[in-house]
CSV table of C-alpha atoms in Angstrom, one decimal:
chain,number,residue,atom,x,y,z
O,238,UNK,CA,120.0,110.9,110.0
O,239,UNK,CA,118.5,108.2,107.8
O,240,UNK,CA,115.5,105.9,109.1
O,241,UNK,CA,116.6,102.7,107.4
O,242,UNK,CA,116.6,99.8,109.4
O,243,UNK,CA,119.7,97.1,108.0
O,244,UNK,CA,120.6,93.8,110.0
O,245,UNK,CA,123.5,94.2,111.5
O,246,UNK,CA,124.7,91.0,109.7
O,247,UNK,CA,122.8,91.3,106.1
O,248,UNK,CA,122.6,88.0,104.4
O,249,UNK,CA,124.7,88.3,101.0
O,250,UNK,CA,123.5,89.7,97.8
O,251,UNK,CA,123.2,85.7,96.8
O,252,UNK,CA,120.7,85.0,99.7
O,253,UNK,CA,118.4,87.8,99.6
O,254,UNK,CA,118.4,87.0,95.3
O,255,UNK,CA,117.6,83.4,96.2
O,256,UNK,CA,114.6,85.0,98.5
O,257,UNK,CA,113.5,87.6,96.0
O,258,UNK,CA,113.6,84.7,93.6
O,259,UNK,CA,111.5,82.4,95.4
O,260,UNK,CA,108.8,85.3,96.5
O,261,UNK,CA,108.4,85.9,92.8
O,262,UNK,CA,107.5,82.1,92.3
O,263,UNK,CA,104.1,80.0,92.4
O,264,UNK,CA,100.9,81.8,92.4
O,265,UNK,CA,101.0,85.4,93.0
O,266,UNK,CA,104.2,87.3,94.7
O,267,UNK,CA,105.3,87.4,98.4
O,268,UNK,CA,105.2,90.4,98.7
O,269,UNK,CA,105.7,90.7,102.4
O,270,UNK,CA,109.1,88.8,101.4
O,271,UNK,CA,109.8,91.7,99.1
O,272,UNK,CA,109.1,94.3,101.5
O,273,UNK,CA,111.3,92.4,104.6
O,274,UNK,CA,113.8,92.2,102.1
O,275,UNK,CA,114.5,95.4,99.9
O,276,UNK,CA,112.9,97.8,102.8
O,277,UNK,CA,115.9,96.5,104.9
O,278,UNK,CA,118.7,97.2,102.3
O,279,UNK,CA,120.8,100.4,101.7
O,280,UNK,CA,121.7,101.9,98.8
O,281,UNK,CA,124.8,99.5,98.2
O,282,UNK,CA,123.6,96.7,98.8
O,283,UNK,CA,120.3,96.9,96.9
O,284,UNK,CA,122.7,97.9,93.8
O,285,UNK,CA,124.9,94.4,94.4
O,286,UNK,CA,121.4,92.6,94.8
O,287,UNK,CA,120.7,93.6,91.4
O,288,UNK,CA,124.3,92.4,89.8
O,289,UNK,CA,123.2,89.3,91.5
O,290,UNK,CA,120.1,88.6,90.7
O,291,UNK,CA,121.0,89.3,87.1
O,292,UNK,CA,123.8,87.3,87.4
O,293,UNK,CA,122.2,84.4,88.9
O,294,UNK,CA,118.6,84.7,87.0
O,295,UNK,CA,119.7,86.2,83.5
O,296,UNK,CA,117.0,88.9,84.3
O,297,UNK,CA,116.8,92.6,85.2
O,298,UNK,CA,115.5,92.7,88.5
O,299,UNK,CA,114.0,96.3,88.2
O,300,UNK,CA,111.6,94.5,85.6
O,301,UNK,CA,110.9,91.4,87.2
O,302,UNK,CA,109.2,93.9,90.5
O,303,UNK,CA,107.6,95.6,87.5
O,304,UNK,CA,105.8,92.3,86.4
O,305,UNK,CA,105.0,91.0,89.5
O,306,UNK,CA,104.1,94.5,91.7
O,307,UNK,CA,100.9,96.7,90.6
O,308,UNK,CA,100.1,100.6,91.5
O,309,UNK,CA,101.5,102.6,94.1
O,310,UNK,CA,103.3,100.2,96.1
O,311,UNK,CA,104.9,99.3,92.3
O,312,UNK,CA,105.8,102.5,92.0
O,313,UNK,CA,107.6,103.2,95.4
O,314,UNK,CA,109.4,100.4,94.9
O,315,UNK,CA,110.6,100.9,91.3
O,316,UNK,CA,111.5,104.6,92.9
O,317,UNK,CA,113.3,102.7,95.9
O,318,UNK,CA,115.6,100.7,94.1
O,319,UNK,CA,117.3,103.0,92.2
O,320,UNK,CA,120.6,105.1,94.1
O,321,UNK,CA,119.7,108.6,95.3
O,322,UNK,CA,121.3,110.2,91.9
O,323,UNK,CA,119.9,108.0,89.9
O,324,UNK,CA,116.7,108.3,91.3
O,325,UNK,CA,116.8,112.1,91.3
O,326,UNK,CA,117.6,112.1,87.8
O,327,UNK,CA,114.9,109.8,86.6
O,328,UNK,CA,112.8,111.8,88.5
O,329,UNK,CA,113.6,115.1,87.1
O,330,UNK,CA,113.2,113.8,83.6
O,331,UNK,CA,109.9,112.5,84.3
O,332,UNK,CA,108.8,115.7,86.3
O,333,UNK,CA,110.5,118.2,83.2
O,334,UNK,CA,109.4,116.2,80.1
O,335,UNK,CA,106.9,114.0,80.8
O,336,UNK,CA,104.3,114.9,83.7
O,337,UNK,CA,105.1,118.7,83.3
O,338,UNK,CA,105.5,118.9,87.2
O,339,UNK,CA,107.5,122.0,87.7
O,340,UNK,CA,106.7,122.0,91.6
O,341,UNK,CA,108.1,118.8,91.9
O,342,UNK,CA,111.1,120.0,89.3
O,343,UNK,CA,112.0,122.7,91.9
O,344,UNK,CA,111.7,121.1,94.8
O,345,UNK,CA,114.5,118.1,94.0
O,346,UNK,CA,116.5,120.5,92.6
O,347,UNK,CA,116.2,123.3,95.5
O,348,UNK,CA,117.1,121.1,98.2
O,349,UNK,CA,119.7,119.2,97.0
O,350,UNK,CA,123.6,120.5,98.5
O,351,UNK,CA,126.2,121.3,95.7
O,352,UNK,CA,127.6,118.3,95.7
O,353,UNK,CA,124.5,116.2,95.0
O,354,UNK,CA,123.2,118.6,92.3
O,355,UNK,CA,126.8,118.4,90.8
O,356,UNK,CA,126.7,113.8,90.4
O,357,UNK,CA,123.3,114.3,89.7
O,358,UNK,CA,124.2,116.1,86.3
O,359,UNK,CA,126.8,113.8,85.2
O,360,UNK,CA,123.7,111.0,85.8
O,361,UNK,CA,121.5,112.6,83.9
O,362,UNK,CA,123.6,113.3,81.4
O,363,UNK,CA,125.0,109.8,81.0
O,364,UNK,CA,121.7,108.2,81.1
O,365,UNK,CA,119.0,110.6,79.3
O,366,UNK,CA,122.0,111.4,76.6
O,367,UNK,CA,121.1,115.3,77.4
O,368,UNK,CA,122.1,117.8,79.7
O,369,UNK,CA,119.9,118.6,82.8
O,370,UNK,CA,120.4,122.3,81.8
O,371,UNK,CA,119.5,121.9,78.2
O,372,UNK,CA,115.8,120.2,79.7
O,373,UNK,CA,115.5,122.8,81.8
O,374,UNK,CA,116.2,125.4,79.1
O,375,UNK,CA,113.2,123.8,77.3
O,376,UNK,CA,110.8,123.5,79.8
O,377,UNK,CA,110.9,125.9,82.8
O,378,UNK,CA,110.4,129.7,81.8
O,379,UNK,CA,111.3,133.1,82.6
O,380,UNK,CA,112.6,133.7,86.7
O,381,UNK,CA,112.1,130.1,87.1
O,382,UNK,CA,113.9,129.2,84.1
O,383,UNK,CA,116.9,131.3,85.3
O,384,UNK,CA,117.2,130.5,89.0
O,385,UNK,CA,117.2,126.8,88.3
O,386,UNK,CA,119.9,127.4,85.8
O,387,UNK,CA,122.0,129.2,88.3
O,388,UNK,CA,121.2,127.2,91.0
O,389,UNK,CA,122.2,123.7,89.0
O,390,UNK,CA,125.4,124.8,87.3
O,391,UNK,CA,126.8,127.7,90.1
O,392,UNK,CA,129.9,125.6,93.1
O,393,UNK,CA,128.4,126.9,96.3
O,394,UNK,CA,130.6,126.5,99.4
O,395,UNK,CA,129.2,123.5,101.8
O,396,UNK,CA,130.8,124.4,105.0
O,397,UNK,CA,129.0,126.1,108.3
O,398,UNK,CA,131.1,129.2,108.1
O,399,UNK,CA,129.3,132.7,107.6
O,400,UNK,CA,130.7,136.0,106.5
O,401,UNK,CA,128.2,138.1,109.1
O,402,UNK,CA,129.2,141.3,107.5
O,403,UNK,CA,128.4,140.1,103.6
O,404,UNK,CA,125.3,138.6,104.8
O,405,UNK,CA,124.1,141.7,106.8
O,406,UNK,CA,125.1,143.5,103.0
O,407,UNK,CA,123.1,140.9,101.1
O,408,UNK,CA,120.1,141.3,103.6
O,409,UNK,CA,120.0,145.1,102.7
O,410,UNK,CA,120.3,144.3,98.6
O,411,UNK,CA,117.6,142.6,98.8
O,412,UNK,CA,115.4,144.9,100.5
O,413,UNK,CA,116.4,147.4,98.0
O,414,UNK,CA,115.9,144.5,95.4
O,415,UNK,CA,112.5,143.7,96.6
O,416,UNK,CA,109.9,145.3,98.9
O,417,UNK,CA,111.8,149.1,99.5
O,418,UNK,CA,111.1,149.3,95.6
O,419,UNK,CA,108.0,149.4,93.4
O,420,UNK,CA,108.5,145.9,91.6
O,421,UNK,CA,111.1,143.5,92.2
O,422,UNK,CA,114.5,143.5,90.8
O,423,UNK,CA,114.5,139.3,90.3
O,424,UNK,CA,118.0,139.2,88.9
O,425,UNK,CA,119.3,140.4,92.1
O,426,UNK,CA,117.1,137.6,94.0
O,427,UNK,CA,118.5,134.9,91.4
O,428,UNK,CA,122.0,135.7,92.3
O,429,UNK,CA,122.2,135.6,95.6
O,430,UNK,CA,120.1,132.8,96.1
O,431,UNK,CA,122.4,130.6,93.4
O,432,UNK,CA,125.7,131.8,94.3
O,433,UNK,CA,125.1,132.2,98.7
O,434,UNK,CA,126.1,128.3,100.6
O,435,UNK,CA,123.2,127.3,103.0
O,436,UNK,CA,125.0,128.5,105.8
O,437,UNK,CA,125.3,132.1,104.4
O,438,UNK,CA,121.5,132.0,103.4
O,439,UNK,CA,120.3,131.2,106.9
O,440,UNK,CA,122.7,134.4,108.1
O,441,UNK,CA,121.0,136.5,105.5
O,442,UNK,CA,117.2,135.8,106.6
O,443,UNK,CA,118.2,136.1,110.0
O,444,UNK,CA,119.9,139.7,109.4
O,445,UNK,CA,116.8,140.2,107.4
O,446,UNK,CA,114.4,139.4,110.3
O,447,UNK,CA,116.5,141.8,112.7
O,448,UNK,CA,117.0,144.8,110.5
O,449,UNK,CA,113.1,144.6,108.6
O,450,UNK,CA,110.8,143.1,111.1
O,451,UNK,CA,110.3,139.9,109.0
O,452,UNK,CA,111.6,137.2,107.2
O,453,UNK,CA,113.0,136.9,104.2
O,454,UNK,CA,110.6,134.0,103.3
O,455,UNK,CA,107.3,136.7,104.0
O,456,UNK,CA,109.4,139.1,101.6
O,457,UNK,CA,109.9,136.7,99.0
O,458,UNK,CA,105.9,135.8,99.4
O,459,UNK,CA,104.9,139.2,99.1
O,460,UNK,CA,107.3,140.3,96.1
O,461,UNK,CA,107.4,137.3,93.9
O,462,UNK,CA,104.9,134.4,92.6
O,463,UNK,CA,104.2,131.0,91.0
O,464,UNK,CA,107.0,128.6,90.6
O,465,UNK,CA,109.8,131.5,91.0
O,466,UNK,CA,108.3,131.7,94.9
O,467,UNK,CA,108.4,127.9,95.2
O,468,UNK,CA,112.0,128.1,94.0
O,469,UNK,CA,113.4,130.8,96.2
O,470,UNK,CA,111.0,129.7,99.5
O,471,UNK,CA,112.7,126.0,99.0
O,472,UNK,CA,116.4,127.2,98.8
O,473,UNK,CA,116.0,129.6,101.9
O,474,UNK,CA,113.6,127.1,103.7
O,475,UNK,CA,116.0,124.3,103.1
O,476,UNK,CA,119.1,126.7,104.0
O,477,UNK,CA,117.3,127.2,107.7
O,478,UNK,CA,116.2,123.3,107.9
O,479,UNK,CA,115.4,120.6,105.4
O,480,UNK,CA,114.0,118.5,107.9
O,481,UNK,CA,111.7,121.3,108.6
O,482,UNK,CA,111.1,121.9,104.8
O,483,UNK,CA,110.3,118.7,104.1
O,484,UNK,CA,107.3,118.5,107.5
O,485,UNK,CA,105.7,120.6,105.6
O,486,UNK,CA,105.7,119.4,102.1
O,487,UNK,CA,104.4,115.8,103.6
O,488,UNK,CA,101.9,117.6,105.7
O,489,UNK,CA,100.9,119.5,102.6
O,490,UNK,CA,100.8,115.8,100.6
O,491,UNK,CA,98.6,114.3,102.8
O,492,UNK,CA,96.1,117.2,104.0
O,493,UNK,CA,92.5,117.6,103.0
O,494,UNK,CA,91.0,115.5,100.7
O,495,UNK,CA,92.8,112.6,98.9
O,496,UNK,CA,96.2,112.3,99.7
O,497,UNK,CA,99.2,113.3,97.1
O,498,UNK,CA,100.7,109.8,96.4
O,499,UNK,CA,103.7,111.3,94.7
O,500,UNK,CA,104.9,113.5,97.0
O,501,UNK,CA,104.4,111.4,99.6
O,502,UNK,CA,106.6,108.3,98.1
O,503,UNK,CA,108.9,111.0,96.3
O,504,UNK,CA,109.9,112.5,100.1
O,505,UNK,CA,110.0,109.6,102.0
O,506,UNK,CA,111.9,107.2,99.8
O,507,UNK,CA,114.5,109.8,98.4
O,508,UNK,CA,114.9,111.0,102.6
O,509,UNK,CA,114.9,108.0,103.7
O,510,UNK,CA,118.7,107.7,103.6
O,511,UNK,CA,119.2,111.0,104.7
O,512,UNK,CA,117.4,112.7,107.1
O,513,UNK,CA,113.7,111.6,107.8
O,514,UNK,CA,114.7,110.6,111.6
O,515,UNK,CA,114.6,114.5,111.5
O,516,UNK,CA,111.9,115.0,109.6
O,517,UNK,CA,109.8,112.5,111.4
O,518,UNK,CA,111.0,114.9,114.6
O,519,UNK,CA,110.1,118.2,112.5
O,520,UNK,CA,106.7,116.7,111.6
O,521,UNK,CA,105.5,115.4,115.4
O,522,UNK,CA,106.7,119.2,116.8
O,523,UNK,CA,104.6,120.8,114.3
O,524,UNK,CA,101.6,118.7,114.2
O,525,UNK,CA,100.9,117.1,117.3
O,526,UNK,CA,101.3,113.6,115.7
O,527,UNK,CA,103.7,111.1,114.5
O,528,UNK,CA,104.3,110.7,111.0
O,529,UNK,CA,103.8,107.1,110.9
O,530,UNK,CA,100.3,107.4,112.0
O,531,UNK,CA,99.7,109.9,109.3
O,532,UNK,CA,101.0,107.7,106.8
O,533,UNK,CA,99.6,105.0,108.3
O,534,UNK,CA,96.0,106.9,108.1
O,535,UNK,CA,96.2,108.2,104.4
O,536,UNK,CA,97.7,104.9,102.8
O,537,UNK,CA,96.5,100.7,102.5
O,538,UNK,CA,97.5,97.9,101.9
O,539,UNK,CA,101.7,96.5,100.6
O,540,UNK,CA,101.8,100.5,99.9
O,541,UNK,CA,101.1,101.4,103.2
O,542,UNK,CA,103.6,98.1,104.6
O,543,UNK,CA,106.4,99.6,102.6
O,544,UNK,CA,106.3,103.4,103.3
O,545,UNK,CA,105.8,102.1,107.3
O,546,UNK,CA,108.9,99.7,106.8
O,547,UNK,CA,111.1,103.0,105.1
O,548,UNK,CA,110.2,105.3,108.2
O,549,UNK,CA,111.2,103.1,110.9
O,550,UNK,CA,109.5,102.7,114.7
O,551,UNK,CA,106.6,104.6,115.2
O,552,UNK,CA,108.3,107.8,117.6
């Protein structure tokens, strides 16, 4: 369930350019204006603003925000206005050939359903001019390299139904696979995780849990490292709950000292239309304290105004 706040009645794409217009004007930008505005617009709607405003102004509006915003709260916003396959794509390409940042490679691409990683391909493809594997193929290596292959280009089933017995199967290949053998047969681990839907993944740790002792996410800890780990832990984790997934990774962005800016925007800005009314549940369950104040406590200033306007009332 998605956190964004639109008026029931939203003025038209001409009004809110007309705002954005005059907020950019004078000395200095309104940048409460901006935030009142684009905080407050879906997906849709923040794609006509920009026909608009082009329209109307003769100017790209994704570099008139560049001009006239600075740092982080630039940043967030730049990430904001884009659609969510679109914005996972430009973030992939930045994370695969540009920042090298393979954790944050993995975890877009390991908690995205079928369907999304399927658009999100012909994106990246139209707008990069090369295919999401072919970037992958270059940058990611050995396990990792393999199970983000599989996991981009294999049609996984998106429904809730589970085949109990397969799943009770799968649970016992990868016990044999993994921790009832010396080593760790990964190919095994790459196919099932790539080719099983969410719903059959779940069904698999659970049958895990019952016949082993433990879950499949303690095996996966103990029989596999680095950036292959992250990989597998994300699809099962996200399998079981992405709301609960994603607690945890803004939790881990914002604990001990200095705070993990990119994270922090990346999950809330590309959940925001999804489901961060359930992670903001996930995250007060788990840690005693509201997300907002979290946010509110590791952030400042328009930054802080726009991340607070994305997650919604303060519950």
């Amino acid at each position: 369930m998605s956190t964004l706040n639109v008026p029931p009645i939203p003025p038209s794409p001409r009004d809110d350019a007309m705002q954005l217009h005059r907020a950019f004007k004078g000395f200095g930008c309104d940048t409460s204006a901006v935030i009142n505005i684009l905080a407050h617009r879906d997906a849709t709607q923040r794609a006509y603003l920009q026909q608009e405003y082009r329209a109307t102004y003769s100017e790209d509006l994704l570099k008139r925000l560049s001009s006239e915003l600075s740092g982080k709260f630039e940043n967030a916003i730049l990430l904001w206005m884009h659609d969510p396959a679109t914005r996972d794509a430009i973030i992939l390409k930045q994370t695969l050939t540009v920042s090298k940042n393979l954790e944050a490679t993995t975890e877009v691409i390991c908690s995205r359903t079928p369907s999304q990683l399927q658009y999100l391909r012909q994106i990246y493809h139209t707008r990069f001019g090369v295919y999401l594997d072919h970037d992958i193929e270059r940058n990611a290596s050995g396990d990792h390299k393999k199970i983000l292959l599989a996991y981009v280009s294999t049609p996984r089933h998106e429904g809730p139904e589970v085949n109990r017995e397969m799943a009770e199967n799968d649970a016992k290949v990868l016990y044999k696979a993994g921790e009832k053998k010396l080593g760790t047969d990964e190919k095994t681990f790459v196919q099932i995780f790539s080719q099983r839907s969410a719903a059959q993944l779940a069904a698999i740790n659970h049958f895990y849990h019952a016949n082993y002792g433990h879950s499949l996410k303690k095996a996966i800890k103990n029989e596999t490292s680095g950036n292959f780990a992250h990989a597998l832990l994300t699809i099962v984790q996200c399998a079981e709950s992405p709301a609960k997934y994603f607690a945890k990774v803004l939790r881990k962005a914002m604990k001990g000292l200095g705070t993990d800016d990119t994270k922090l925007m990346r999950v809330i800005v590309t959940r925001s239309e999804i489901d961060l009314h359930y992670i903001k549940a996930e995250y007060l369950k788990k840690y005693k304290k509201t997300l907002n104040d979290a946010v509110h406590s590791e952030t400042s200033g328009h930054y802080r105004a726009f991340l607070l306007s994305l997650l919604g009332p303060n519950q």
